[in-house]
Amino acid sequence: MNALKTLTDAINTIPDMPQRVSMGFLSADESLSIYPTKNGSVVDEDFAGNQETRLYYEVAIRTKDQRLGNTIMWLVSDFVKHLKELPSDDFHFEKIETTSEPSITQADSRGFFVYTIDIAMNVTANKYEE
């Protein structure tokens, strides 16, 4: 199951998105990334092996342009709040939500600012199917 890639691809379809998001941690320079933050947890499972799993991700941007950081984080937040389906052959999308509002979390001596937003997504997949 590649829920991270599917979500990344969906975020990259946001209209007027000034920058593309990539999978993985932030680089030392300008970057926009999405990565898992906590272990997923099984929410429910039936006898056939269908598991609903809650997955946690963080979207972060490192930028010197505070307006850009704020704009991108709110674009992602609004997109996630309105996302009703996420087509995939690997899993069934259940729901997605932001678990934090966009916020500035870091400023460094080189003039970079880091903005983040936390996301939780529930998907169902069969643990016996690969």
mmCIF file of C-alpha atoms in Angstrom:
data_model
loop_
_atom_site.group_PDB
_atom_site.id
_atom_site.type_symbol
_atom_site.label_atom_id
_atom_site.label_comp_id
_atom_site.label_asym_id
_atom_site.label_seq_id
_atom_site.Cartn_x
_atom_site.Cartn_y
_atom_site.Cartn_z
ATOM 1 C CA MET A 1 0.000 0.000 0.000
ATOM 2 C CA ASN A 2 1.435 3.314 -1.022
ATOM 3 C CA ALA A 3 -0.871 5.839 0.593
ATOM 4 C CA LEU A 4 1.912 8.430 0.906
ATOM 5 C CA LYS A 5 2.534 8.499 -2.853
ATOM 6 C CA THR A 6 -1.188 8.662 -3.605
ATOM 7 C CA LEU A 7 -1.658 11.577 -1.204
ATOM 8 C CA THR A 8 1.428 13.348 -2.566
ATOM 9 C CA ASP A 9 0.122 13.036 -6.125
ATOM 10 C CA ALA A 10 -3.263 14.410 -5.027
ATOM 11 C CA ILE A 11 -1.720 17.417 -3.272
ATOM 12 C CA ASN A 12 0.264 18.171 -6.421
ATOM 13 C CA THR A 13 -3.038 18.629 -8.307
ATOM 14 C CA ILE A 14 -4.043 21.631 -6.188
ATOM 15 C CA PRO A 15 -4.877 24.473 -8.588
ATOM 16 C CA ASP A 16 -2.494 27.454 -8.382
ATOM 17 C CA MET A 17 -0.067 25.529 -6.152
ATOM 18 C CA PRO A 18 3.139 27.584 -6.371
ATOM 19 C CA GLN A 19 5.428 24.620 -5.688
ATOM 20 C CA ARG A 20 5.294 20.815 -5.989
ATOM 21 C CA VAL A 21 5.470 18.681 -2.846
ATOM 22 C CA SER A 22 7.942 15.802 -2.709
ATOM 23 C CA MET A 23 8.091 12.760 -0.453
ATOM 24 C CA GLY A 24 10.774 12.789 2.237
ATOM 25 C CA PHE A 25 12.154 15.175 4.798
ATOM 26 C CA LEU A 26 12.969 18.810 4.152
ATOM 27 C CA SER A 27 16.297 19.678 2.597
ATOM 28 C CA ALA A 28 18.662 22.285 4.048
ATOM 29 C CA ASP A 29 17.468 24.840 1.495
ATOM 30 C CA GLU A 30 14.081 25.771 0.009
ATOM 31 C CA SER A 31 11.836 22.685 -0.043
ATOM 32 C CA LEU A 32 8.282 21.438 0.316
ATOM 33 C CA SER A 33 7.853 17.893 1.609
ATOM 34 C CA ILE A 34 5.426 15.337 2.993
ATOM 35 C CA TYR A 35 6.515 12.491 5.265
ATOM 36 C CA PRO A 36 5.058 10.078 7.819
ATOM 37 C CA THR A 37 5.304 11.287 11.416
ATOM 38 C CA LYS A 38 3.958 8.503 13.614
ATOM 39 C CA ASN A 39 3.367 4.824 13.225
ATOM 40 C CA GLY A 40 0.012 4.004 11.742
ATOM 41 C CA SER A 41 -2.429 2.238 13.988
ATOM 42 C CA VAL A 42 -5.091 -0.327 13.163
ATOM 43 C CA VAL A 43 -8.491 1.160 13.937
ATOM 44 C CA ASP A 44 -10.587 -1.870 13.009
ATOM 45 C CA GLU A 45 -10.184 -5.328 11.470
ATOM 46 C CA ASP A 46 -12.657 -7.939 10.287
ATOM 47 C CA PHE A 47 -12.282 -11.721 10.028
ATOM 48 C CA ALA A 48 -11.411 -11.532 6.316
ATOM 49 C CA GLY A 49 -8.285 -9.463 7.093
ATOM 50 C CA ASN A 50 -9.626 -6.062 6.051
ATOM 51 C CA GLN A 51 -7.883 -3.511 8.240
ATOM 52 C CA GLU A 52 -8.747 0.130 8.649
ATOM 53 C CA THR A 53 -5.515 1.922 9.454
ATOM 54 C CA ARG A 54 -4.956 5.504 10.608
ATOM 55 C CA LEU A 55 -1.848 7.017 9.002
ATOM 56 C CA TYR A 56 -0.154 10.229 10.138
ATOM 57 C CA TYR A 57 1.699 12.665 7.876
ATOM 58 C CA GLU A 58 3.236 16.092 8.076
ATOM 59 C CA VAL A 59 3.526 18.560 5.226
ATOM 60 C CA ALA A 60 6.308 21.080 5.747
ATOM 61 C CA ILE A 61 7.900 23.889 3.807
ATOM 62 C CA ARG A 62 11.276 25.504 4.417
ATOM 63 C CA THR A 63 11.402 28.917 2.798
ATOM 64 C CA LYS A 64 12.752 32.431 3.194
ATOM 65 C CA ASP A 65 9.440 33.775 1.869
ATOM 66 C CA GLN A 66 6.997 33.780 4.785
ATOM 67 C CA ARG A 67 4.074 34.719 2.556
ATOM 68 C CA LEU A 68 4.788 31.711 0.308
ATOM 69 C CA GLY A 69 5.028 29.359 3.296
ATOM 70 C CA ASN A 70 1.759 30.587 4.734
ATOM 71 C CA THR A 71 -0.010 30.473 1.346
ATOM 72 C CA ILE A 72 1.076 26.917 0.561
ATOM 73 C CA MET A 73 0.178 25.571 3.987
ATOM 74 C CA TRP A 74 -3.338 27.057 3.783
ATOM 75 C CA LEU A 75 -3.791 25.710 0.244
ATOM 76 C CA VAL A 76 -2.900 22.221 1.528
ATOM 77 C CA SER A 77 -5.117 22.610 4.600
ATOM 78 C CA ASP A 78 -8.143 23.668 2.543
ATOM 79 C CA PHE A 79 -7.521 20.871 0.035
ATOM 80 C CA VAL A 80 -7.369 18.214 2.766
ATOM 81 C CA LYS A 81 -10.497 19.541 4.483
ATOM 82 C CA HIS A 82 -12.463 19.171 1.240
ATOM 83 C CA LEU A 83 -10.969 15.870 0.044
ATOM 84 C CA LYS A 84 -13.778 13.302 -0.216
ATOM 85 C CA GLU A 85 -12.112 10.587 -2.313
ATOM 86 C CA LEU A 86 -8.634 9.382 -3.118
ATOM 87 C CA PRO A 87 -8.708 6.704 -5.822
ATOM 88 C CA SER A 88 -6.243 3.839 -5.397
ATOM 89 C CA ASP A 89 -5.852 0.206 -6.409
ATOM 90 C CA ASP A 90 -4.005 -0.513 -3.140
ATOM 91 C CA PHE A 91 -6.482 0.715 -0.539
ATOM 92 C CA HIS A 92 -9.951 2.131 0.045
ATOM 93 C CA PHE A 93 -9.928 5.738 1.209
ATOM 94 C CA GLU A 94 -12.071 6.245 4.323
ATOM 95 C CA LYS A 95 -11.392 9.796 5.527
ATOM 96 C CA ILE A 96 -8.745 12.448 5.971
ATOM 97 C CA GLU A 97 -8.419 15.396 8.319
ATOM 98 C CA THR A 98 -5.987 18.034 9.427
ATOM 99 C CA THR A 99 -4.957 17.480 13.034
ATOM 100 C CA SER A 100 -3.311 20.888 13.299
ATOM 101 C CA GLU A 101 -3.745 24.211 11.599
ATOM 102 C CA PRO A 102 -0.865 25.529 9.488
ATOM 103 C CA SER A 103 1.748 27.092 11.722
ATOM 104 C CA ILE A 104 5.272 28.393 11.700
ATOM 105 C CA THR A 105 7.418 26.012 13.720
ATOM 106 C CA GLN A 106 10.970 27.187 13.181
ATOM 107 C CA ALA A 107 13.128 30.127 12.133
ATOM 108 C CA ASP A 108 16.877 29.768 11.704
ATOM 109 C CA SER A 109 19.892 32.082 11.530
ATOM 110 C CA ARG A 110 20.086 31.697 7.729
ATOM 111 C CA GLY A 111 16.684 33.354 7.317
ATOM 112 C CA PHE A 112 14.657 30.198 6.655
ATOM 113 C CA PHE A 113 11.231 29.626 8.161
ATOM 114 C CA VAL A 114 9.524 26.237 8.489
ATOM 115 C CA TYR A 115 5.749 25.954 8.308
ATOM 116 C CA THR A 116 3.935 22.677 8.993
ATOM 117 C CA ILE A 117 0.528 21.056 8.958
ATOM 118 C CA ASP A 118 -0.355 17.636 10.393
ATOM 119 C CA ILE A 119 -2.682 15.236 8.590
ATOM 120 C CA ALA A 120 -4.352 11.962 9.625
ATOM 121 C CA MET A 121 -5.792 9.647 6.982
ATOM 122 C CA ASN A 122 -7.834 6.467 7.419
ATOM 123 C CA VAL A 123 -7.584 3.781 4.728
ATOM 124 C CA THR A 124 -8.757 0.192 4.496
ATOM 125 C CA ALA A 125 -6.745 -2.607 2.897
ATOM 126 C CA ASN A 126 -6.649 -6.373 3.180
ATOM 127 C CA LYS A 127 -3.567 -7.555 5.071
ATOM 128 C CA TYR A 128 -3.525 -10.839 3.097
ATOM 129 C CA GLU A 129 -3.451 -9.192 -0.336
ATOM 130 C CA GLU A 130 -0.251 -7.726 -1.737
#
